[in-house]
């Protein structure tokens, strides 16, 4: 029953919506519903990347700590977004902090469980990688544009 | 066309390098204009520059311009104390077409690009045919976010307002990310949506693409193109972009026909 609830939530999230039901069932086996208070850390820089999150409500800041400038916000994410990429590739260590800016509801996916399932059934791994890559590419492109410092240039730049 | 003398009656700082000037025509009232149009402003002894009107059309006794200090003319404008006389020619160019707006309207602005849209947003919120107004704004940092008071007023008048910045520390409670990241979650109905986009051309291109991908008609996406202007009257050719003379055929154009290609050509 609980597992079906999680499966419904997983299906509704943009990252995985539209995937075949058996695949969703497989992935839901690695998922659980979680909630965070404002200020709580979902991910901690340097710690093992054993979980990633599909956000359902609330916003999360991706931060990096600077000894001189304090915590800097790299990006904020919200409902429909994915938090955590480092679980995909060795050394499976979180690169940034992820902090709840407000009460957050999310689906937590157990990365070890997912990696095991993907290794056992490459078709699951392929579909998952395809979905995650689409989001990653989107983020990378947005980051590239931000590097251009567009608003500083006068007029047509 | 000769400049008409206007007096600076108020100067308001929007950010460290942006100032809004309220100008009052000497011995008269401001002439009519439409949101999106621009004036040629002259700083005497320095030169002339194209600056959009940033106040809404109406019968106010002053007309406002929001200027970013980037060079000689804009520096003179940004540092002009109240009482200074400046020259004004215009109004020139095309407008945002607010009279025809209906249904949902997405307004996307980057940096100083919010200035030419400010009057349009005020008008959209007063239009009975416009159902929902979504305002998304991108700025470099929280200190560069302009028109803070207007953003609050628009939200209380029913606009869905979201602001994002490129860089921030933890003191900033808003979004951090590209302006296009604000468009995804908006619940507008693409089939009944028009969009007004103003900012750096790369930002406008990516915003227009995100809107097109959601199903907004290209002919209902308006962007504002800026090129160096001189005469403002379609005579000198300074503002030419492909077949367009932007002082006359722009600055506001629809994102269809040759326009998307012209943007790419120019930036190669
Ligand atoms: C229709 C229109 C509306 C505008 N509205 C506003 C407005 O509301 N507020 C505002 O602050 N500015 C606005 N501008 C921009 C303003 O006209 C220019 O920045 C102008 O060149 C400033 O003159 P200046 O003497 O201060 O600086 P300039 O010496 O002319 O330029 C300073 C710097 O800007 C660069 N630059 C100037 N013109 C261009 C250009 N066309 N393309 C790329 N780079 C350029 C120069 O290379 C230089 O680095 C508008 C321009 C147009 C065409
Ligand atoms: S500015 Fe002279 S033709 Fe447009």
Short mmCIF file of C-alpha atoms and ligand atoms in Angstrom, two decimals:
data_model
loop_
_atom_site.label_atom_id
_atom_site.label_comp_id
_atom_site.label_asym_id
_atom_site.label_seq_id
_atom_site.Cartn_x
_atom_site.Cartn_y
_atom_site.Cartn_z
CA UNK A 1 0.00 0.00 0.00
CA UNK A 2 2.69 2.44 1.08
CA UNK A 3 4.70 1.28 -1.90
CA UNK A 4 1.79 2.10 -4.23
CA UNK A 5 1.57 5.62 -2.73
CA UNK A 6 5.22 6.15 -3.42
CA UNK A 7 4.79 4.77 -6.95
CA UNK A 8 2.03 7.32 -7.59
CA UNK A 9 4.20 10.16 -6.38
CA UNK A 10 7.13 8.94 -8.43
CA UNK A 11 4.95 8.70 -11.57
CA UNK A 12 3.70 12.23 -11.05
CA UNK A 13 7.19 13.74 -10.87
CA UNK A 14 8.40 15.25 -14.19
CA UNK A 15 11.67 13.29 -14.02
CA UNK A 16 9.96 9.95 -14.31
CA UNK A 17 6.43 10.62 -15.56
CA UNK A 18 5.47 8.60 -18.61
CA UNK A 19 7.87 5.72 -17.94
CA UNK A 20 6.33 2.22 -18.30
CA UNK A 21 4.54 1.01 -15.15
CA UNK A 22 6.90 -1.94 -14.50
CA UNK A 23 9.89 0.42 -14.52
CA UNK A 24 8.13 2.85 -12.16
CA UNK A 25 7.42 -0.11 -9.86
CA UNK A 26 11.09 -1.03 -9.89
CA UNK A 27 12.18 2.53 -9.11
CA UNK A 28 9.49 3.00 -6.45
CA UNK A 29 11.06 0.07 -4.65
CA UNK A 30 14.01 2.37 -3.94
CA UNK A 31 11.88 5.40 -2.98
CA UNK A 32 10.34 6.81 0.17
CA UNK A 33 8.49 10.00 1.05
CA UNK A 34 10.44 12.47 3.17
CA UNK A 35 9.87 15.92 4.70
CA UNK A 36 12.35 18.58 5.85
CA UNK A 37 11.98 21.64 8.06
CA UNK A 38 13.19 24.99 6.71
CA UNK A 39 16.95 25.19 7.18
CA UNK A 40 17.53 21.41 7.17
CA UNK A 41 20.26 19.96 4.96
CA UNK A 42 19.18 17.42 2.33
CA UNK A 43 22.75 16.91 1.15
CA UNK A 44 26.05 17.80 2.78
CA UNK A 45 29.19 18.63 0.80
CA UNK A 46 31.74 15.83 1.02
CA UNK A 47 29.38 13.22 2.44
CA UNK A 48 28.50 9.97 0.61
CA UNK A 49 26.02 10.59 -2.22
CA UNK A 50 23.71 7.75 -1.30
CA UNK A 51 20.39 9.57 -1.84
CA UNK A 52 18.87 12.01 -4.30
CA UNK A 53 15.56 13.84 -4.15
CA UNK A 54 12.59 14.52 -6.39
CA UNK A 55 11.09 17.73 -5.00
CA UNK A 56 7.33 17.86 -4.55
CA UNK A 57 6.91 21.07 -2.56
CA UNK A 58 9.12 23.77 -1.10
CA UNK A 59 12.37 25.24 -2.40
CA UNK A 60 15.90 24.03 -1.88
CA UNK A 61 19.11 26.05 -2.26
CA UNK A 62 22.25 24.45 -3.65
CA UNK A 63 25.04 26.10 -1.67
CA UNK A 64 28.78 26.15 -1.36
CA UNK A 65 30.51 27.30 1.79
CA UNK A 66 33.18 29.96 1.41
CA UNK A 67 35.38 30.71 4.40
CA UNK A 68 35.54 34.37 3.43
CA UNK A 69 32.14 35.06 1.88
CA UNK A 70 30.01 32.64 3.90
CA UNK A 71 27.51 30.32 2.24
CA UNK A 72 26.92 31.20 -1.41
CA UNK A 73 23.78 30.10 -3.21
CA UNK A 74 24.63 28.58 -6.59
CA UNK A 75 21.09 27.83 -7.62
CA UNK A 76 17.63 27.38 -6.14
CA UNK A 77 15.36 24.50 -7.05
CA UNK A 78 11.66 23.93 -6.53
CA UNK A 79 8.77 21.51 -7.07
CA UNK A 80 9.41 19.28 -10.07
CA UNK A 81 13.19 19.65 -9.80
CA UNK A 82 15.78 17.02 -8.90
CA UNK A 83 18.33 17.58 -6.13
CA UNK A 84 21.54 15.56 -6.22
CA UNK A 85 23.61 14.31 -9.17
CA UNK A 86 26.72 12.94 -7.48
CA UNK A 87 25.09 9.56 -6.81
CA UNK A 88 25.44 8.71 -10.50
CA UNK A 89 29.22 8.52 -10.85
CA UNK A 90 32.15 7.55 -8.62
CA UNK A 91 33.33 8.57 -6.10
CA UNK A 92 29.63 9.01 -5.13
CA UNK A 93 30.33 12.02 -2.92
CA UNK A 94 28.10 15.12 -2.65
CA UNK A 95 29.72 18.19 -4.18
CA UNK A 96 27.49 20.84 -2.59
CA UNK A 97 25.19 21.45 0.34
CA UNK A 98 21.46 21.36 -0.39
CA UNK A 99 19.43 23.33 2.15
CA UNK A 100 15.64 23.55 2.53
CA UNK A 101 14.62 27.22 2.25
CA UNK A 102 11.12 26.41 3.46
CA UNK A 103 9.31 23.22 4.53
CA UNK A 104 10.10 20.69 1.82
CA UNK A 105 8.30 17.54 0.72
CA UNK A 106 10.23 15.17 -1.52
CA UNK A 107 10.72 11.61 -2.65
CA UNK A 108 14.10 10.31 -1.54
CA UNK A 109 15.62 7.74 -3.85
CA UNK A 110 18.15 5.31 -2.43
CA UNK A 111 21.07 5.54 -4.84
CA UNK A 112 22.68 2.24 -3.91
CA UNK A 113 19.36 0.48 -4.53
CA UNK A 114 18.96 2.27 -7.89
CA UNK A 115 22.50 1.53 -9.02
CA UNK A 116 22.01 -2.13 -8.14
CA UNK A 117 18.76 -2.32 -10.11
CA UNK A 118 20.29 -0.50 -13.07
CA UNK A 119 23.23 -2.89 -13.10
CA UNK A 120 20.90 -5.91 -12.93
CA UNK A 121 18.58 -4.61 -15.68
CA UNK A 122 20.36 -2.23 -18.08
CA UNK A 123 17.04 -1.21 -19.69
CA UNK A 124 16.04 0.38 -16.35
CA UNK A 125 19.47 2.00 -16.13
CA UNK A 126 19.20 3.33 -19.69
CA UNK A 127 15.79 4.90 -19.20
CA UNK A 128 16.84 6.45 -15.92
CA UNK A 129 20.05 7.82 -17.41
CA UNK A 130 18.16 9.24 -20.37
CA UNK A 131 15.79 11.15 -18.09
CA UNK A 132 18.49 12.35 -15.75
CA UNK A 133 20.70 13.44 -18.68
CA UNK A 134 17.91 15.60 -20.10
CA UNK A 135 17.65 17.50 -16.81
CA UNK A 136 21.42 17.69 -16.47
CA UNK A 137 21.83 19.14 -19.96
CA UNK A 138 19.16 21.71 -19.23
CA UNK A 139 20.98 22.75 -16.06
CA UNK A 140 24.36 22.81 -17.77
CA UNK A 141 23.03 25.07 -20.51
CA UNK A 142 21.48 27.45 -18.00
CA UNK A 143 24.77 27.53 -16.09
CA UNK A 144 26.71 28.30 -19.27
CA UNK A 145 24.44 31.25 -19.99
CA UNK A 146 24.87 32.55 -16.45
CA UNK A 147 28.65 32.39 -16.95
CA UNK A 148 28.26 34.94 -19.73
CA UNK A 149 27.23 37.52 -17.15
CA UNK A 150 24.62 38.71 -19.63
CA UNK A 151 23.16 41.57 -17.67
CA UNK A 152 26.49 43.32 -17.30
CA UNK A 153 26.95 43.84 -21.02
CA UNK A 154 25.36 46.92 -22.51
CA UNK A 155 22.53 46.58 -24.98
CA UNK A 156 22.63 43.83 -27.52
CA UNK A 157 25.32 41.62 -25.98
CA UNK B 1 13.20 67.23 -35.22
CA UNK B 2 14.58 69.43 -32.44
CA UNK B 3 14.87 68.45 -28.81
CA UNK B 4 12.32 69.94 -26.43
CA UNK B 5 13.68 71.16 -23.11
CA UNK B 6 12.71 69.12 -20.06
CA UNK B 7 13.74 69.66 -16.46
CA UNK B 8 14.88 66.84 -14.19
CA UNK B 9 12.42 67.11 -11.27
CA UNK B 10 13.34 63.90 -9.48
CA UNK B 11 16.18 61.40 -9.51
CA UNK B 12 15.71 58.00 -7.90
CA UNK B 13 18.45 55.39 -7.55
CA UNK B 14 17.34 51.90 -8.65
CA UNK B 15 20.70 50.14 -8.17
CA UNK B 16 24.37 51.11 -8.01
CA UNK B 17 24.48 52.10 -11.70
CA UNK B 18 20.82 52.66 -12.60
CA UNK B 19 18.79 55.79 -11.98
CA UNK B 20 15.21 56.79 -12.81
CA UNK B 21 14.76 60.40 -13.89
CA UNK B 22 11.41 62.16 -13.78
CA UNK B 23 11.34 64.79 -16.54
CA UNK B 24 8.93 67.69 -16.82
CA UNK B 25 8.56 69.52 -20.13
CA UNK B 26 9.27 73.22 -19.80
CA UNK B 27 5.97 75.09 -19.88
CA UNK B 28 3.82 72.14 -20.87
CA UNK B 29 2.72 68.60 -20.19
CA UNK B 30 4.29 65.38 -21.48
CA UNK B 31 3.16 64.39 -24.96
CA UNK B 32 1.35 61.09 -25.54
CA UNK B 33 3.42 57.93 -26.04
CA UNK B 34 2.85 54.17 -25.93
CA UNK B 35 4.57 51.68 -23.65
CA UNK B 36 7.71 50.35 -25.33
CA UNK B 37 8.49 53.52 -27.27
CA UNK B 38 11.66 55.49 -26.69
CA UNK B 39 12.92 59.06 -26.65
CA UNK B 40 16.25 60.47 -27.78
CA UNK B 41 17.55 62.19 -24.64
CA UNK B 42 20.33 64.74 -24.92
CA UNK B 43 22.78 65.75 -22.25
CA UNK B 44 23.89 69.15 -23.46
CA UNK B 45 27.55 69.32 -24.37
CA UNK B 46 27.84 65.53 -24.22
CA UNK B 47 25.52 63.88 -26.74
CA UNK B 48 22.29 62.05 -27.34
CA UNK B 49 21.13 58.49 -26.55
CA UNK B 50 18.00 56.43 -27.08
CA UNK B 51 16.24 55.77 -23.78
CA UNK B 52 12.90 54.00 -23.35
CA UNK B 53 10.10 55.62 -21.45
CA UNK B 54 9.74 53.70 -18.18
CA UNK B 55 6.57 55.29 -16.79
CA UNK B 56 3.12 54.18 -17.94
CA UNK B 57 1.26 56.23 -20.56
CA UNK B 58 -1.32 58.49 -18.95
CA UNK B 59 -1.75 62.06 -17.85
CA UNK B 60 1.05 62.28 -15.28
CA UNK B 61 2.84 65.66 -15.23
CA UNK B 62 6.23 63.96 -15.64
CA UNK B 63 7.63 61.28 -17.91
CA UNK B 64 10.16 58.81 -16.46
CA UNK B 65 13.26 57.25 -17.99
CA UNK B 66 15.43 54.65 -16.32
CA UNK B 67 19.06 54.94 -17.31
CA UNK B 68 22.05 52.67 -16.79
CA UNK B 69 25.41 54.39 -16.58
CA UNK B 70 27.44 52.81 -19.39
CA UNK B 71 29.03 55.71 -21.24
CA UNK B 72 29.25 59.49 -21.60
CA UNK B 73 25.57 60.33 -22.23
CA UNK B 74 24.10 57.89 -19.75
CA UNK B 75 26.69 58.96 -17.16
CA UNK B 76 25.65 62.59 -17.58
CA UNK B 77 22.00 61.53 -17.21
CA UNK B 78 22.63 59.37 -14.14
CA UNK B 79 24.48 62.15 -12.37
CA UNK B 80 22.17 65.03 -13.43
CA UNK B 81 20.81 66.66 -10.25
CA UNK B 82 17.20 67.84 -10.05
CA UNK B 83 16.93 71.14 -11.90
CA UNK B 84 19.15 70.04 -14.81
CA UNK B 85 17.77 70.72 -18.29
CA UNK B 86 17.90 67.91 -20.83
CA UNK B 87 16.64 67.65 -24.40
CA UNK B 88 13.95 65.17 -25.43
CA UNK B 89 12.94 64.10 -28.95
CA UNK B 90 10.26 61.57 -29.79
CA UNK B 91 8.42 59.43 -29.07
CA UNK B 92 9.92 56.94 -31.52
CA UNK B 93 9.36 53.38 -32.58
CA UNK B 94 6.88 50.59 -32.10
CA UNK B 95 5.24 49.66 -28.80
CA UNK B 96 4.27 46.52 -26.84
CA UNK B 97 0.76 46.46 -28.36
CA UNK B 98 -0.99 46.49 -25.00
CA UNK B 99 -4.31 47.59 -26.54
CA UNK B 100 -4.61 44.19 -28.26
CA UNK B 101 -3.54 42.10 -25.25
CA UNK B 102 -5.98 39.52 -23.87
CA UNK B 103 -5.92 36.22 -22.01
CA UNK B 104 -2.65 35.35 -20.28
CA UNK B 105 0.40 37.56 -20.66
CA UNK B 106 3.92 36.51 -19.72
CA UNK B 107 6.32 39.41 -19.21
CA UNK B 108 9.99 38.41 -19.03
CA UNK B 109 12.70 40.97 -18.28
CA UNK B 110 16.44 40.76 -17.84
CA UNK B 111 18.48 43.53 -16.22
CA UNK B 112 17.69 47.04 -17.47
CA UNK B 113 15.15 45.36 -19.80
CA UNK B 114 12.52 45.79 -17.09
CA UNK B 115 12.54 49.56 -17.72
CA UNK B 116 10.76 49.53 -21.11
CA UNK B 117 8.28 46.97 -19.72
CA UNK B 118 7.38 48.84 -16.54
CA UNK B 119 4.67 50.99 -18.12
CA UNK B 120 3.32 48.01 -20.04
CA UNK B 121 2.90 45.97 -16.85
CA UNK B 122 0.95 48.78 -15.19
CA UNK B 123 -1.33 48.91 -18.22
CA UNK B 124 -1.78 45.12 -18.44
CA UNK B 125 -2.90 45.01 -14.81
CA UNK B 126 -5.55 47.63 -15.57
CA UNK B 127 -6.80 45.94 -18.74
CA UNK B 128 -10.18 44.19 -18.41
CA UNK B 129 -9.35 41.75 -21.24
CA UNK B 130 -6.15 40.50 -19.68
CA UNK B 131 -6.83 37.61 -17.32
CA UNK B 132 -3.49 36.71 -15.78
CA UNK B 133 -0.18 38.54 -15.82
CA UNK B 134 3.03 36.63 -15.08
CA UNK B 135 6.11 38.77 -14.48
CA UNK B 136 9.50 37.05 -14.41
CA UNK B 137 12.60 39.12 -13.80
CA UNK B 138 16.27 38.19 -13.95
CA UNK B 139 19.08 40.30 -12.53
CA UNK B 140 22.75 39.78 -11.85
CA UNK B 141 22.52 40.07 -8.06
CA UNK B 142 19.94 41.11 -5.47
CA UNK B 143 21.41 44.63 -5.43
CA UNK B 144 20.70 44.92 -9.17
CA UNK B 145 16.99 44.16 -8.89
CA UNK B 146 15.21 47.33 -9.98
CA UNK B 147 11.73 48.71 -9.25
CA UNK B 148 11.35 46.89 -5.92
CA UNK B 149 8.26 48.91 -5.03
CA UNK B 150 6.62 48.26 -8.39
CA UNK B 151 7.26 44.52 -8.06
CA UNK B 152 5.35 44.57 -4.76
CA UNK B 153 2.52 46.70 -6.17
CA UNK B 154 2.17 44.39 -9.21
CA UNK B 155 1.96 41.36 -6.92
CA UNK B 156 -0.74 42.97 -4.76
CA UNK B 157 -2.64 43.85 -7.93
CA UNK B 158 -2.74 40.20 -8.95
CA UNK B 159 0.39 39.65 -11.04
CA UNK B 160 2.37 36.47 -10.37
CA UNK B 161 5.80 37.98 -9.85
CA UNK B 162 9.03 35.98 -9.62
CA UNK B 163 12.56 37.34 -9.48
CA UNK B 164 15.76 35.38 -9.96
CA UNK B 165 19.40 36.43 -9.68
CA UNK B 166 22.62 34.93 -11.04
CA UNK B 167 24.58 35.20 -7.80
CA UNK B 168 23.51 35.60 -4.18
CA UNK B 169 24.53 34.96 -0.62
CA UNK B 170 22.23 33.35 1.90
CA UNK B 171 20.62 36.68 2.81
CA UNK B 172 18.62 36.52 -0.44
CA UNK B 173 15.39 34.59 0.02
CA UNK B 174 14.40 34.48 -3.65
CA UNK B 175 15.40 32.34 -6.62
CA UNK B 176 18.93 31.87 -7.92
CA UNK B 177 19.20 30.73 -11.53
CA UNK B 178 18.57 31.74 -15.11
CA UNK B 179 15.40 33.66 -15.89
CA UNK B 180 14.17 30.83 -18.13
CA UNK B 181 14.08 28.56 -15.05
CA UNK B 182 11.17 30.68 -13.79
CA UNK B 183 9.11 30.00 -16.91
CA UNK B 184 8.77 26.23 -16.50
CA UNK B 185 6.54 26.21 -13.41
CA UNK B 186 4.23 29.04 -14.65
CA UNK B 187 0.69 27.86 -15.25
CA UNK B 188 -0.18 29.94 -18.29
CA UNK B 189 -2.30 28.58 -21.10
CA UNK B 190 -0.01 28.62 -24.18
CA UNK B 191 -2.93 28.74 -26.61
CA UNK B 192 -4.14 32.04 -25.10
CA UNK B 193 -0.82 33.53 -24.11
CA UNK B 194 1.11 36.46 -25.45
CA UNK B 195 4.56 37.35 -24.20
CA UNK B 196 6.63 40.51 -23.89
CA UNK B 197 10.36 39.94 -23.53
CA UNK B 198 13.11 42.51 -23.01
CA UNK B 199 16.72 42.04 -21.98
CA UNK B 200 20.06 41.01 -23.46
CA UNK B 201 19.47 39.41 -26.87
CA UNK B 202 20.74 36.00 -25.80
CA UNK B 203 18.32 36.04 -22.87
CA UNK B 204 15.47 37.04 -25.22
CA UNK B 205 16.31 34.24 -27.64
CA UNK B 206 16.35 31.54 -24.97
CA UNK B 207 13.20 32.92 -23.36
CA UNK B 208 11.42 32.99 -26.72
CA UNK B 209 12.49 29.39 -27.39
CA UNK B 210 11.19 28.25 -23.99
CA UNK B 211 7.85 29.93 -24.76
CA UNK B 212 7.72 28.40 -28.25
CA UNK B 213 8.47 24.95 -26.80
CA UNK B 214 5.43 25.33 -24.55
CA UNK B 215 3.28 26.16 -27.59
CA UNK B 216 3.05 29.95 -27.57
CA UNK B 217 2.56 31.30 -31.12
CA UNK B 218 5.68 33.08 -32.47
CA UNK B 219 3.52 35.98 -33.65
CA UNK B 220 2.39 36.51 -30.05
CA UNK B 221 5.90 36.82 -28.66
CA UNK B 222 7.23 40.38 -28.74
CA UNK B 223 10.84 41.28 -28.07
CA UNK B 224 12.63 44.64 -28.01
CA UNK B 225 15.74 45.06 -30.15
CA UNK B 226 18.25 47.78 -29.47
CA UNK B 227 20.83 49.08 -31.90
CA UNK B 228 22.66 52.37 -31.93
CA UNK B 229 20.27 55.11 -32.93
CA UNK B 230 21.02 58.48 -34.39
CA UNK B 231 18.22 60.25 -36.23
CA UNK B 232 15.35 58.16 -34.80
CA UNK B 233 13.42 59.02 -37.96
CA UNK B 234 14.30 56.28 -40.44
CA UNK B 235 16.75 58.50 -42.37
CA UNK B 236 20.32 57.72 -41.39
CA UNK B 237 20.40 53.90 -41.42
CA UNK B 238 22.39 53.66 -38.16
CA UNK B 239 19.85 51.33 -36.59
CA UNK B 240 19.57 48.90 -39.51
CA UNK B 241 19.21 45.20 -38.76
CA UNK B 242 18.64 43.18 -41.94
CA UNK B 243 15.59 44.69 -43.63
CA UNK B 244 14.54 46.55 -40.48
CA UNK B 245 15.24 50.10 -39.43
CA UNK B 246 14.79 49.61 -35.72
CA UNK B 247 13.94 53.22 -34.87
CA UNK B 248 10.91 52.86 -37.13
CA UNK B 249 10.16 49.11 -37.46
CA UNK B 250 11.29 48.44 -33.86
CA UNK B 251 12.39 48.43 -31.16
CA UNK B 252 9.46 46.09 -30.43
CA UNK B 253 9.09 43.32 -33.03
CA UNK B 254 7.33 39.97 -33.06
CA UNK B 255 9.47 36.85 -32.82
CA UNK B 256 8.47 35.46 -36.20
CA UNK B 257 9.46 35.79 -39.84
CA UNK B 258 13.08 36.85 -40.21
CA UNK B 259 13.59 38.04 -36.64
CA UNK B 260 14.94 34.85 -34.97
CA UNK B 261 17.45 34.46 -37.83
CA UNK B 262 18.50 38.11 -37.65
CA UNK B 263 19.42 37.70 -34.00
CA UNK B 264 21.64 34.73 -34.77
CA UNK B 265 23.30 36.40 -37.75
CA UNK B 266 24.19 39.43 -35.74
CA UNK B 267 25.81 37.47 -32.96
CA UNK B 268 27.95 35.15 -35.03
C1 LIG C 1 15.43 51.70 -28.52
C2 LIG C 1 16.45 51.80 -27.43
C3 LIG C 1 16.03 51.95 -26.12
C4 LIG C 1 16.96 52.06 -25.10
N1 LIG C 1 16.52 52.21 -23.81
C5 LIG C 1 17.41 52.37 -22.82
C6 LIG C 1 16.97 52.60 -21.49
O1 LIG C 1 15.77 52.64 -21.20
N2 LIG C 1 17.91 52.76 -20.53
C7 LIG C 1 19.25 52.69 -20.80
O2 LIG C 1 20.06 52.87 -19.87
N3 LIG C 1 19.71 52.47 -22.05
C8 LIG C 1 18.82 52.33 -23.07
N4 LIG C 1 19.26 52.13 -24.35
C9 LIG C 1 20.71 52.02 -24.56
C10 LIG C 1 21.40 53.37 -24.75
O3 LIG C 1 20.81 54.09 -25.79
C11 LIG C 1 22.88 53.09 -25.11
O4 LIG C 1 23.50 52.39 -24.06
C12 LIG C 1 23.66 54.34 -25.45
O5 LIG C 1 24.68 53.99 -26.34
C13 LIG C 1 24.29 54.99 -24.26
O6 LIG C 1 25.07 56.10 -24.66
P1 LIG C 1 26.37 56.53 -23.88
O7 LIG C 1 26.93 57.75 -24.54
O8 LIG C 1 26.08 56.65 -22.43
O9 LIG C 1 27.34 55.31 -24.03
P2 LIG C 1 28.14 54.87 -25.34
O10 LIG C 1 29.48 55.54 -25.36
O11 LIG C 1 27.29 55.01 -26.55
O12 LIG C 1 28.31 53.32 -25.03
C14 LIG C 1 28.87 52.85 -23.83
C15 LIG C 1 29.17 51.39 -24.00
O13 LIG C 1 28.06 50.71 -24.52
C16 LIG C 1 28.40 50.09 -25.75
N5 LIG C 1 27.30 50.24 -26.69
C17 LIG C 1 26.69 51.39 -27.04
N6 LIG C 1 25.74 51.17 -27.92
C18 LIG C 1 25.72 49.87 -28.17
C19 LIG C 1 24.96 49.04 -29.02
N7 LIG C 1 24.01 49.53 -29.80
N8 LIG C 1 25.22 47.74 -29.00
C20 LIG C 1 26.17 47.23 -28.21
N9 LIG C 1 26.92 47.96 -27.39
C21 LIG C 1 26.71 49.25 -27.37
C22 LIG C 1 29.62 50.79 -26.25
O14 LIG C 1 30.43 49.94 -27.02
C23 LIG C 1 30.30 51.16 -24.97
O15 LIG C 1 31.05 50.07 -24.47
C24 LIG C 1 18.34 52.00 -25.38
C25 LIG C 1 18.76 51.85 -26.70
C26 LIG C 1 17.84 51.74 -27.72
C27 LIG C 1 18.31 51.60 -29.11
S1 LIG C 2 18.29 55.91 -36.24
FE1 LIG C 2 18.49 56.80 -38.17
S2 LIG C 2 17.44 55.38 -39.45
FE2 LIG C 2 17.07 54.63 -37.45
#
